[in-house]
CSV table of C-alpha atoms and ligand atoms in Angstrom, one decimal:
chain,number,residue,atom,x,y,z
R,151,MET,CA,-0.1,0.0,0.1
R,152,SER,CA,1.1,3.5,-0.7
R,153,THR,CA,2.7,5.8,2.0
R,154,LEU,CA,-0.4,8.1,1.5
R,155,LYS,CA,-2.8,5.7,1.5
R,156,GLU,CA,-1.4,4.3,4.7
R,157,THR,CA,-0.8,7.7,6.5
R,158,LEU,CA,-4.4,8.5,5.5
R,159,ARG,CA,-5.4,5.4,6.7
R,160,LYS,CA,-3.9,6.2,10.3
R,161,LYS,CA,-5.0,9.9,10.5
R,162,ILE,CA,-8.4,8.2,9.8
R,163,ASP,CA,-8.6,5.7,12.9
R,164,ALA,CA,-7.3,8.7,15.0
R,165,HIS,CA,-9.4,11.3,13.9
R,166,ARG,CA,-13.1,9.2,13.9
R,167,PRO,CA,-13.6,8.9,17.8
R,168,ARG,CA,-12.9,12.8,18.0
R,169,THR,CA,-16.2,12.7,15.6
R,170,THR,CA,-17.9,10.0,17.4
R,171,ARG,CA,-17.6,11.6,20.7
R,172,LEU,CA,-19.0,14.8,19.5
R,173,VAL,CA,-21.9,13.1,17.9
R,174,LYS,CA,-22.9,10.9,20.8
R,175,GLU,CA,-22.3,13.1,24.0
R,176,PHE,CA,-22.4,16.5,22.4
R,177,SER,CA,-25.0,16.6,19.7
R,178,ASP,CA,-27.3,19.5,21.4
R,179,VAL,CA,-24.7,22.0,21.8
R,180,SER,CA,-25.6,25.3,19.7
R,181,LEU,CA,-23.9,26.6,17.7
R,182,GLY,CA,-25.6,29.9,17.3
R,183,GLU,CA,-29.2,30.9,15.5
R,184,VAL,CA,-30.5,31.0,12.5
R,185,THR,CA,-31.7,34.6,11.4
R,186,ILE,CA,-34.3,35.2,8.5
R,187,GLY,CA,-31.8,36.9,6.8
R,188,GLN,CA,-29.8,33.9,6.6
R,189,CYS,CA,-33.1,31.9,5.5
R,190,ILE,CA,-33.6,33.7,2.5
R,191,GLY,CA,-29.8,35.1,1.9
R,192,GLY,CA,-28.3,31.6,1.0
R,193,ALA,CA,-27.3,30.3,4.2
R,194,ARG,CA,-24.5,32.8,4.8
R,195,GLY,CA,-22.5,32.3,7.5
R,196,ILE,CA,-24.5,29.4,9.1
R,197,LYS,CA,-22.4,27.1,10.7
R,198,SER,CA,-23.6,23.4,9.2
R,199,LEU,CA,-20.7,22.0,7.5
R,200,VAL,CA,-17.1,20.2,9.2
R,201,THR,CA,-14.2,20.2,7.3
R,202,ASP,CA,-10.6,19.9,8.6
R,203,ILE,CA,-9.1,20.3,5.0
R,204,SER,CA,-8.9,24.6,5.0
R,205,TYR,CA,-10.5,27.2,7.4
R,206,LEU,CA,-11.2,30.3,5.8
R,207,ASP,CA,-10.5,33.5,7.9
R,208,PRO,CA,-12.9,36.9,7.0
R,209,MET,CA,-9.6,38.9,7.4
R,210,GLU,CA,-6.7,36.5,7.0
R,211,GLY,CA,-8.1,34.5,4.1
R,212,ILE,CA,-7.4,31.0,3.6
R,213,ARG,CA,-5.4,28.1,5.6
R,214,PHE,CA,-4.4,25.0,4.1
R,215,ARG,CA,-4.7,22.4,7.1
R,216,GLY,CA,-3.3,25.0,9.3
R,217,MET,CA,-0.7,26.9,7.2
R,218,THR,CA,-0.9,30.1,5.2
R,219,ILE,CA,-0.5,30.3,1.2
R,220,PRO,CA,3.2,31.7,1.9
R,221,GLU,CA,3.6,28.5,4.6
R,222,THR,CA,2.4,26.0,2.3
R,223,PHE,CA,4.4,26.9,-0.7
R,224,ALA,CA,7.5,27.6,1.2
R,225,ALA,CA,7.2,24.0,3.0
R,226,LEU,CA,6.3,21.8,0.3
R,227,PRO,CA,8.9,19.9,-2.1
R,228,LYS,CA,9.6,22.0,-5.7
R,229,VAL,CA,9.9,20.4,-8.4
R,230,PRO,CA,13.8,20.4,-9.2
R,231,GLY,CA,15.0,23.4,-11.1
R,232,LYS,CA,11.4,25.1,-10.6
R,233,ASP,CA,10.0,27.6,-8.3
R,234,GLN,CA,6.8,26.0,-7.5
R,235,PRO,CA,5.8,22.9,-5.6
R,236,TYR,CA,4.5,19.8,-6.8
R,237,VAL,CA,0.7,19.2,-7.2
R,238,GLU,CA,0.9,15.7,-5.7
R,239,GLY,CA,2.6,16.7,-2.6
R,240,PHE,CA,0.2,19.4,-1.8
R,241,TRP,CA,-2.5,16.8,-2.2
R,242,TYR,CA,-0.6,14.8,0.2
R,243,LEU,CA,-0.7,17.7,2.6
R,244,LEU,CA,-4.4,18.3,2.0
R,245,LEU,CA,-5.4,14.6,2.7
R,246,THR,CA,-3.2,13.9,5.4
R,247,GLY,CA,-2.5,17.0,7.1
R,248,ASP,CA,1.4,16.5,6.7
R,249,VAL,CA,3.9,18.0,4.5
R,250,PRO,CA,5.5,15.3,2.7
R,251,THR,CA,8.9,14.5,2.2
R,252,MET,CA,10.3,14.4,-1.5
R,253,GLU,CA,10.4,10.4,-1.4
R,254,GLN,CA,6.4,10.8,-0.4
R,255,THR,CA,5.8,13.3,-3.0
R,256,LEU,CA,7.6,11.3,-5.9
R,257,GLU,CA,5.3,8.1,-5.1
R,258,VAL,CA,2.4,10.0,-5.6
R,259,VAL,CA,3.8,11.5,-8.9
R,260,ALA,CA,4.5,7.6,-9.9
R,261,ASP,CA,0.9,6.7,-8.9
R,262,TRP,CA,-1.0,9.3,-10.4
R,263,LYS,CA,1.3,8.6,-14.0
R,264,LYS,CA,0.0,5.1,-13.8
R,265,ARG,CA,-3.9,6.5,-13.2
R,266,SER,CA,-3.5,9.0,-15.8
R,267,VAL,CA,-4.8,7.2,-19.0
R,268,VAL,CA,-7.9,8.7,-20.3
R,269,PRO,CA,-10.4,6.0,-21.8
R,270,GLN,CA,-11.1,6.5,-25.6
R,271,TYR,CA,-14.7,6.8,-24.5
R,272,VAL,CA,-14.3,9.7,-22.6
R,273,TYR,CA,-12.8,11.5,-25.9
R,274,ASP,CA,-15.4,10.2,-27.9
R,275,VAL,CA,-18.0,12.0,-25.7
R,276,LEU,CA,-16.0,15.1,-26.0
R,277,ASN,CA,-15.9,14.9,-29.8
R,278,ALA,CA,-19.5,13.9,-30.0
R,279,LEU,CA,-20.3,17.8,-28.5
R,280,PRO,CA,-20.5,20.4,-30.6
R,281,ASP,CA,-17.5,22.7,-31.3
R,282,ASP,CA,-19.1,25.7,-29.5
R,283,SER,CA,-20.1,23.7,-26.0
R,284,HIS,CA,-18.6,25.7,-23.5
R,285,PRO,CA,-15.5,24.1,-22.1
R,286,MET,CA,-17.0,24.0,-18.9
R,287,ALA,CA,-20.0,21.7,-19.9
R,288,MET,CA,-17.3,19.7,-22.0
R,289,PHE,CA,-15.0,18.9,-18.8
R,290,SER,CA,-18.4,18.0,-16.6
R,291,SER,CA,-19.3,16.2,-19.3
R,292,ALA,CA,-16.2,13.9,-19.1
R,293,VAL,CA,-16.2,13.6,-15.4
R,294,LEU,CA,-19.8,12.2,-15.6
R,295,ALA,CA,-19.0,10.0,-18.4
R,296,MET,CA,-16.0,8.5,-16.2
R,297,GLN,CA,-18.7,7.3,-13.5
R,298,ARG,CA,-18.9,3.9,-15.5
R,299,ASP,CA,-15.2,3.3,-13.9
R,300,SER,CA,-16.1,4.2,-10.5
R,301,VAL,CA,-14.3,1.7,-7.7
R,302,PHE,CA,-16.9,3.3,-5.2
R,303,ALA,CA,-20.1,2.3,-7.5
R,304,LYS,CA,-18.9,-1.0,-8.3
R,305,THR,CA,-18.2,-1.7,-4.8
R,306,TYR,CA,-21.9,-0.8,-3.8
R,307,ALA,CA,-23.4,-2.4,-6.4
R,308,SER,CA,-21.9,-5.6,-5.9
R,309,GLY,CA,-23.1,-5.5,-2.4
R,310,LYS,CA,-20.3,-5.1,-0.5
R,311,PHE,CA,-20.5,-1.5,0.9
R,312,ASN,CA,-19.2,-1.0,4.2
R,313,LYS,CA,-19.2,1.9,6.0
R,314,MET,CA,-15.9,1.6,7.9
R,315,THR,CA,-13.7,1.0,4.6
R,316,CYS,CA,-16.3,2.6,1.9
R,317,TRP,CA,-13.5,5.7,2.2
R,318,GLU,CA,-11.1,3.5,0.3
R,319,ASP,CA,-13.2,3.6,-2.8
R,320,MET,CA,-13.6,7.1,-2.8
R,321,TYR,CA,-9.6,7.6,-2.4
R,322,GLU,CA,-9.2,5.2,-5.4
R,323,ASP,CA,-11.9,7.3,-7.3
R,324,SER,CA,-10.6,10.9,-6.2
R,325,ASN,CA,-6.5,9.5,-7.2
R,326,ASN,CA,-8.3,8.2,-10.7
R,327,MET,CA,-9.8,11.2,-11.8
R,328,MET,CA,-7.4,13.6,-10.2
R,329,ALA,CA,-4.8,12.2,-12.1
R,330,LYS,CA,-6.9,12.8,-15.5
R,331,LEU,CA,-7.9,16.0,-15.3
R,332,GLY,CA,-5.2,17.4,-16.5
R,333,PRO,CA,-5.0,15.8,-19.8
R,334,ILE,CA,-8.8,16.3,-20.3
R,335,GLY,CA,-8.4,19.9,-19.4
R,336,ALA,CA,-5.7,19.9,-22.1
R,337,TYR,CA,-7.5,17.8,-24.7
R,338,ILE,CA,-10.4,20.1,-24.6
R,339,TYR,CA,-8.2,23.2,-24.9
R,340,ARG,CA,-6.5,21.7,-27.9
R,341,LYS,CA,-9.6,20.6,-29.4
R,342,LYS,CA,-11.5,23.8,-29.3
R,343,TYR,CA,-8.6,26.3,-30.0
R,344,LYS,CA,-5.7,24.3,-31.7
R,345,ASN,CA,-7.5,22.7,-34.3
R,346,ASN,CA,-7.7,19.4,-32.2
R,347,LYS,CA,-4.0,19.2,-32.9
R,348,GLN,CA,-3.3,16.6,-29.7
R,349,ILE,CA,0.1,16.4,-28.0
R,350,ALA,CA,0.6,13.4,-26.2
R,351,ALA,CA,1.7,13.4,-22.6
R,352,ASP,CA,5.2,13.1,-21.2
R,353,PRO,CA,5.7,10.4,-18.8
R,354,ASN,CA,8.6,12.0,-17.4
R,355,LEU,CA,6.8,15.0,-16.0
R,356,ASP,CA,4.8,15.7,-13.1
R,357,MET,CA,1.2,16.7,-13.1
R,358,GLY,CA,1.9,20.8,-13.8
R,359,GLY,CA,4.5,20.1,-15.8
R,360,ASN,CA,2.8,17.4,-17.9
R,361,PHE,CA,-0.3,19.8,-18.1
R,362,ALA,CA,1.6,22.3,-19.5
R,363,HIS,CA,3.1,20.5,-22.4
R,364,MET,CA,0.1,19.1,-23.2
R,365,MET,CA,-1.8,22.3,-23.3
R,366,GLY,CA,1.7,23.5,-25.8
R,367,VAL,CA,2.7,26.1,-23.4
R,368,ASP,CA,6.5,26.7,-23.1
R,369,ALA,CA,8.1,27.2,-19.3
R,370,PRO,CA,7.4,28.9,-17.1
R,371,TYR,CA,3.5,28.1,-17.9
R,372,ASP,CA,4.2,24.8,-15.9
R,373,ASP,CA,5.0,27.1,-12.9
R,374,VAL,CA,2.4,29.0,-13.7
R,375,ALA,CA,0.0,25.5,-13.9
R,376,ARG,CA,1.3,24.1,-10.4
R,377,MET,CA,0.4,27.6,-8.5
R,378,TYR,CA,-2.5,28.2,-9.9
R,379,PHE,CA,-3.7,24.7,-9.4
R,380,ILE,CA,-2.4,24.7,-5.5
R,381,LEU,CA,-4.3,28.3,-5.2
R,382,HIS,CA,-7.7,27.4,-6.9
R,383,SER,CA,-8.0,24.0,-4.8
R,384,ASP,CA,-9.7,24.8,-1.8
R,385,HIS,CA,-11.7,27.1,0.2
R,386,GLU,CA,-13.5,26.0,3.1
R,387,SER,CA,-16.5,23.5,2.1
R,388,GLY,CA,-19.3,26.2,1.8
R,389,ASN,CA,-18.5,27.8,-1.3
R,390,VAL,CA,-20.7,26.7,-4.6
R,391,SER,CA,-18.4,23.8,-5.9
R,392,ALA,CA,-17.2,22.2,-2.6
R,393,HIS,CA,-20.6,22.1,-1.1
R,394,THR,CA,-22.5,20.9,-4.3
R,395,THR,CA,-19.6,18.0,-4.2
R,396,HIS,CA,-20.1,17.3,-0.4
R,397,LEU,CA,-24.0,17.6,-0.8
R,398,VAL,CA,-23.9,15.2,-3.9
R,399,ALA,CA,-21.7,12.7,-2.3
R,400,SER,CA,-23.6,12.7,0.7
R,401,ALA,CA,-26.5,10.9,-1.0
R,402,LEU,CA,-23.7,8.3,-1.2
R,403,SER,CA,-23.1,9.2,-4.9
R,404,ASP,CA,-19.7,8.6,-5.9
R,405,ALA,CA,-16.8,10.7,-6.7
R,406,TYR,CA,-17.5,11.5,-10.2
R,407,TYR,CA,-21.5,12.1,-9.9
R,408,ALA,CA,-20.3,14.4,-7.1
R,409,TYR,CA,-17.4,16.3,-8.7
R,410,SER,CA,-19.5,16.9,-12.1
R,411,ALA,CA,-21.9,18.3,-10.1
R,412,GLY,CA,-19.8,20.7,-8.1
R,413,LEU,CA,-18.2,21.4,-11.5
R,414,ASN,CA,-21.5,22.8,-12.7
R,415,GLY,CA,-21.8,25.6,-9.6
R,416,LEU,CA,-18.1,26.7,-10.4
R,417,ALA,CA,-19.2,27.6,-14.0
R,418,GLY,CA,-21.4,30.3,-12.7
R,419,PRO,CA,-20.3,34.0,-13.2
R,420,LEU,CA,-20.4,34.7,-9.4
R,421,HIS,CA,-18.2,31.9,-8.5
R,422,GLY,CA,-15.4,30.9,-11.1
R,423,LEU,CA,-16.9,32.0,-14.2
R,424,ALA,CA,-16.1,35.5,-12.6
R,425,ASN,CA,-12.4,35.2,-13.7
R,426,GLU,CA,-13.5,34.6,-17.2
R,427,GLU,CA,-15.7,37.8,-16.6
R,428,VAL,CA,-13.2,39.8,-15.0
R,429,LEU,CA,-11.1,39.5,-18.4
R,430,ARG,CA,-13.8,39.9,-20.6
R,431,TRP,CA,-14.7,43.3,-19.5
R,432,THR,CA,-10.8,43.9,-18.7
R,433,GLN,CA,-10.4,43.6,-22.3
R,434,ALA,CA,-13.5,45.0,-23.5
R,435,PHE,CA,-12.5,48.3,-21.7
R,436,MET,CA,-9.0,48.4,-23.0
R,437,GLU,CA,-10.3,47.7,-26.8
R,438,LYS,CA,-12.4,50.6,-26.3
R,439,LEU,CA,-9.4,52.4,-25.4
R,440,GLY,CA,-7.4,51.4,-28.3
R,441,GLY,CA,-5.7,49.2,-26.0
R,442,GLU,CA,-3.9,52.4,-24.0
R,443,VAL,CA,-4.0,52.0,-20.6
R,444,PRO,CA,-6.8,54.2,-19.2
R,445,THR,CA,-6.7,57.3,-16.9
R,446,GLU,CA,-7.9,56.7,-13.4
R,447,GLU,CA,-10.7,59.2,-14.1
R,448,LYS,CA,-11.9,57.0,-17.0
R,449,LEU,CA,-11.5,54.0,-14.8
R,450,LYS,CA,-13.9,55.3,-12.3
R,451,GLU,CA,-16.8,56.2,-15.0
R,452,ALA,CA,-16.2,52.8,-16.2
R,453,LEU,CA,-16.5,51.0,-12.7
R,454,TRP,CA,-19.5,53.6,-12.0
R,455,ALA,CA,-21.4,52.6,-15.7
R,456,THR,CA,-20.5,49.1,-14.7
R,457,LEU,CA,-22.4,49.1,-11.6
R,458,ASN,CA,-25.0,51.5,-12.5
R,459,SER,CA,-26.3,49.2,-15.5
R,460,GLY,CA,-27.1,46.6,-12.4
R,461,GLN,CA,-24.1,44.4,-12.6
R,462,VAL,CA,-21.2,43.9,-10.5
R,463,ILE,CA,-17.8,44.4,-10.5
R,464,PRO,CA,-16.5,41.0,-11.2
R,465,GLY,CA,-13.5,39.6,-9.3
R,466,TYR,CA,-14.6,42.1,-6.3
R,467,GLY,CA,-16.5,41.1,-3.4
R,468,HIS,CA,-16.7,37.6,-1.4
R,469,ALA,CA,-19.2,35.9,0.6
R,470,VAL,CA,-16.9,35.4,3.5
R,471,LEU,CA,-13.4,37.3,3.1
R,472,ARG,CA,-13.5,41.0,4.4
R,473,LYS,CA,-10.1,42.1,3.3
R,474,THR,CA,-8.3,41.4,-0.3
R,475,ASP,CA,-7.9,37.7,-1.3
R,476,PRO,CA,-4.4,36.4,-0.3
R,477,ARG,CA,-4.9,33.9,-3.5
R,478,TYR,CA,-4.7,37.6,-5.3
R,479,ILE,CA,-2.2,38.6,-3.7
R,480,SER,CA,0.3,35.8,-4.3
R,481,GLN,CA,-0.6,36.0,-8.1
R,482,ARG,CA,0.1,39.7,-7.9
R,483,GLU,CA,3.6,39.3,-6.3
R,484,PHE,CA,4.1,36.7,-9.5
R,485,CYS,CA,3.1,39.2,-11.6
R,486,LEU,CA,5.2,41.7,-9.5
R,487,LYS,CA,8.6,39.7,-9.5
R,488,THR,CA,7.9,38.4,-13.3
R,489,GLU,CA,10.0,40.4,-15.9
R,490,GLY,CA,7.8,41.5,-18.7
R,491,LEU,CA,4.4,40.2,-17.0
R,492,LYS,CA,5.5,43.4,-14.5
R,493,ASP,CA,4.9,46.1,-17.4
R,494,TYR,CA,2.5,44.1,-19.2
R,495,PRO,CA,-0.7,46.8,-20.0
R,496,LEU,CA,-3.2,44.1,-18.9
R,497,PHE,CA,-1.5,43.9,-15.7
R,498,GLN,CA,-1.2,47.6,-15.4
R,499,LEU,CA,-4.9,47.7,-16.1
R,500,VAL,CA,-5.5,45.2,-13.3
R,501,ARG,CA,-3.3,47.2,-10.5
R,502,MET,CA,-5.5,50.2,-11.9
R,503,ILE,CA,-8.3,48.6,-10.8
R,504,PHE,CA,-7.1,47.2,-7.9
R,505,GLU,CA,-6.1,51.1,-7.0
R,506,VAL,CA,-9.5,52.2,-8.1
R,507,ALA,CA,-12.4,49.9,-7.2
R,508,PRO,CA,-12.4,49.5,-4.1
R,509,GLY,CA,-13.0,53.2,-3.2
R,510,VAL,CA,-15.6,53.1,-5.8
R,511,LEU,CA,-17.4,50.0,-4.3
R,512,THR,CA,-17.0,51.6,-1.0
R,513,GLU,CA,-18.9,54.5,-1.9
R,514,HIS,CA,-21.6,52.9,-4.1
R,515,GLY,CA,-22.3,51.2,-0.5
R,516,LYS,CA,-23.5,47.5,-1.6
R,517,ALA,CA,-20.9,45.2,-1.4
R,518,LYS,CA,-19.7,43.9,2.2
R,519,ASN,CA,-16.1,43.6,0.9
R,520,PRO,CA,-15.1,46.1,-1.6
R,521,TRP,CA,-11.2,43.9,-2.1
R,522,PRO,CA,-10.5,41.7,-4.8
R,523,ASN,CA,-11.0,37.7,-5.0
R,524,VAL,CA,-8.8,35.3,-6.7
R,525,ASP,CA,-10.4,35.6,-9.7
R,526,ALA,CA,-9.2,39.3,-10.5
R,527,GLN,CA,-5.9,38.3,-10.9
R,528,SER,CA,-5.8,34.7,-12.4
R,529,GLY,CA,-6.7,35.6,-16.0
R,530,VAL,CA,-4.1,38.0,-16.7
R,531,ILE,CA,-1.5,35.8,-16.2
R,532,GLN,CA,-2.8,33.5,-18.7
R,533,TRP,CA,-3.4,35.9,-21.2
R,534,TYR,CA,0.3,36.9,-20.9
R,535,TYR,CA,1.3,33.2,-21.6
R,536,GLY,CA,-0.8,32.8,-24.6
R,537,VAL,CA,-3.5,31.5,-23.2
R,538,THR,CA,-6.0,34.2,-24.3
R,539,GLN,CA,-9.3,31.9,-24.6
R,540,TYR,CA,-11.1,33.1,-21.2
R,541,GLU,CA,-13.9,30.9,-21.6
R,542,PHE,CA,-11.3,28.1,-20.8
R,543,TYR,CA,-10.2,29.7,-17.5
R,544,THR,CA,-12.9,28.0,-15.4
R,545,VAL,CA,-12.1,25.0,-16.7
R,546,LEU,CA,-8.2,25.4,-14.9
R,547,PHE,CA,-10.1,26.4,-11.9
R,548,GLY,CA,-11.9,23.3,-11.8
R,549,ILE,CA,-8.7,21.0,-12.1
R,550,GLY,CA,-7.5,23.0,-9.3
R,551,ARG,CA,-10.7,22.9,-7.4
R,552,ALA,CA,-10.7,19.1,-7.7
R,553,LEU,CA,-8.0,18.8,-5.3
R,554,GLY,CA,-9.8,20.4,-2.2
R,555,CYS,CA,-13.9,18.8,-3.5
R,556,LEU,CA,-11.9,15.4,-3.8
R,557,ALA,CA,-9.8,15.4,-0.4
R,558,ASN,CA,-13.3,16.8,1.3
R,559,ILE,CA,-15.3,14.1,-0.1
R,560,THR,CA,-12.5,11.3,1.0
R,561,TRP,CA,-12.9,12.3,4.5
R,562,ASP,CA,-16.4,12.8,4.5
R,563,ARG,CA,-16.7,9.2,3.9
R,564,ALA,CA,-14.0,8.3,6.1
R,565,LEU,CA,-16.2,9.7,9.4
R,566,GLY,CA,-19.7,8.8,8.2
R,567,TYR,CA,-21.2,12.2,7.5
R,568,GLY,CA,-25.0,12.1,6.9
R,569,ILE,CA,-27.3,12.6,4.2
R,570,GLU,CA,-27.4,16.7,3.7
R,571,ARG,CA,-31.2,17.5,4.6
R,572,PRO,CA,-31.6,21.2,5.6
R,573,LYS,CA,-35.3,22.1,6.7
R,574,SER,CA,-37.2,24.3,4.3
R,575,VAL,CA,-40.0,26.7,6.1
R,576,THR,CA,-42.5,28.6,4.0
R,577,THR,CA,-42.9,32.4,3.5
R,578,ALA,CA,-46.0,32.5,6.0
R,579,MET,CA,-44.1,31.0,9.0
R,580,LEU,CA,-41.3,33.2,8.2
R,581,GLU,CA,-43.7,36.0,8.8
R,582,ALA,CA,-45.2,34.3,11.8
R,583,ALA,CA,-41.8,34.5,13.1
R,584,ALA,CA,-41.0,38.0,12.6
R,585,GLY,CA,-44.7,39.1,14.1
R,586,ILE,CA,-45.9,40.3,10.4
R,587,LYS,CA,-49.7,40.2,10.8
V,867,LIG,N1,-19.9,44.6,-7.5
V,867,LIG,C1,-21.0,45.2,-7.2
V,867,LIG,N2,-22.1,44.9,-6.3
V,867,LIG,C2,-21.5,43.6,-5.4
V,867,LIG,C3,-20.2,43.1,-5.5
V,867,LIG,C4,-19.8,43.5,-6.7
V,867,LIG,N3,-18.2,43.1,-6.8
V,867,LIG,N4,-20.0,42.4,-4.6
V,867,LIG,C5,-21.1,42.6,-3.9
V,867,LIG,N5,-22.2,43.1,-4.6
V,867,LIG,C6,-23.5,43.5,-3.7
V,867,LIG,C7,-24.5,42.4,-4.2
V,867,LIG,O1,-24.6,42.1,-5.6
V,867,LIG,C8,-25.4,43.0,-3.0
V,867,LIG,O2,-26.5,43.6,-3.7
V,867,LIG,P1,-28.0,43.5,-3.6
V,867,LIG,O3,-27.9,43.9,-2.3
V,867,LIG,O4,-28.3,44.4,-4.3
V,867,LIG,O5,-28.3,42.1,-3.8
V,867,LIG,C9,-24.8,43.6,-2.1
V,867,LIG,O6,-23.1,44.4,-2.9
V,867,LIG,C10,-24.4,42.9,-0.7
V,867,LIG,O7,-23.8,41.4,-1.5
V,867,LIG,P2,-22.6,41.0,-0.6
V,867,LIG,O8,-23.1,40.5,0.5
V,867,LIG,O9,-21.1,42.2,-0.2
V,867,LIG,O10,-22.2,39.5,-1.2
V,867,LIG,P3,-22.4,38.4,-1.5
V,867,LIG,O11,-21.8,37.4,-0.4
V,867,LIG,O12,-23.9,38.3,-1.8
V,867,LIG,O13,-21.6,37.9,-3.0
V,867,LIG,C11,-20.0,37.5,-4.0
V,867,LIG,C12,-20.5,37.5,-3.0
V,867,LIG,C13,-18.8,37.1,-4.8
V,867,LIG,C14,-21.1,36.5,-5.4
V,867,LIG,C15,-20.4,38.9,-4.6
V,867,LIG,O14,-19.3,39.8,-4.4
V,867,LIG,C16,-20.2,39.5,-6.6
V,867,LIG,O15,-21.0,38.8,-7.4
V,867,LIG,N6,-18.9,39.4,-6.7
V,867,LIG,C17,-18.7,39.8,-8.4
V,867,LIG,C18,-18.4,38.2,-8.7
V,867,LIG,C19,-17.3,37.8,-8.4
V,867,LIG,O16,-16.0,37.9,-8.3
V,867,LIG,N7,-17.3,36.2,-8.1
V,867,LIG,C20,-16.2,35.3,-7.5
V,867,LIG,C21,-16.3,35.6,-6.3
V,867,LIG,C22,-14.9,34.3,-6.0
V,867,LIG,C23,-15.5,33.0,-6.4
V,867,LIG,O17,-16.2,32.5,-5.4
V,867,LIG,N8,-14.3,32.4,-7.1
V,867,LIG,O18,-14.7,31.2,-7.4
């Protein structure tokens, strides 16, 4: 058995009594009340999910397994000769909470390689879709198609389901899926935008390196891919993609059903699609100005025009965060220290939006958080390296987000979390609770 699986087993065995004790002895302890505002307003802030994979502090931002983003990047083993860590090592960290050694990381690299061959029927499904299908619809269809190979579904159908060991099948499905998502994403990219001229996998490369290779984009795009996948992996479990994945998996649906559903949520413009919207908005704005970086005055006018037309400023605001997203800052720092990118006009504009938009949003007075989120920065980096098809950006997000979602549902199974079933009320009940006659 692999070191990762064995370590995970030990962690699960050690963790189970904590969950069991909480359920048996403390089930009635209250975590707070629910207000009418929360009930109508998307369950914002209601504590009804448990995860130890990541925690989002409104002021500090995300911590992965207790570590900030800079701590995470500093701690993980790096790909030799590169600046960024192995995505495979990060997966080890998310699943176990332990920073892996280089040897443990390379074991996952080798394991994913074995699992990475995408079945022909997945390509057949993708090829059967119209060329103008959105890449997210293609990506989600590919994930859903692979359900036929689910290890969990096979065990369940054979009548061998066992509550204590079912996490192992989820683990197998999750690793099988993780290993294939990069090649599937690159296939969609080249099918849609590069006349279907596909590039074969390079068995010598790690997940991030092979993704860049199959996309056909030169270094340092391999490091960009590694950074991007890690930064987009997890953001607690209440966001739409993670929560949907968890919800669907809670019905004992397998990882493919669950993550395909999560991807469909990620495809919404208020969630993952925001990074596409940011670039669309920014590019359209620059085009109007004949490719010039605008003055602050012109930028203010454009931001107000967007708000006055009833639209949101994409890439700004957040349901939980109340400060600039550290994922935004990491990507901004990457731009600032990369020759060429630092002075790139599109980045200049993104920088200027960062200086102007928070003031405009504050004056507008609606958004609880006027600061940028991850999506405000990610597109410009892709664009600079030649991935200019912004429709595709959410697929990149989806490859990274799988790390968090799949680590979470593996633990969900291990700890036997229940099927989700919140209670609904009627409007009349809310009116009665409010004392409205
Ligand atoms: N521009 C204009 N108005 C905004 C805004 C923005 N960027 N962010 C919030 N608001 C508005 C809301 O639309 C809401 O208006 P109404 O009262 O008229 O409905 C009001 O401010 C209060 O909203 P909020 O409580 O601050 O924010 P929510 O928790 O409801 O929503 C969102 C959080 C991220 C969806 C929101 O800030 C938004 O739409 N931002 C732009 C889209 C975006 O960047 N999405 C990506 C978020 C990160 C992510 O999940 N990535 O995947």
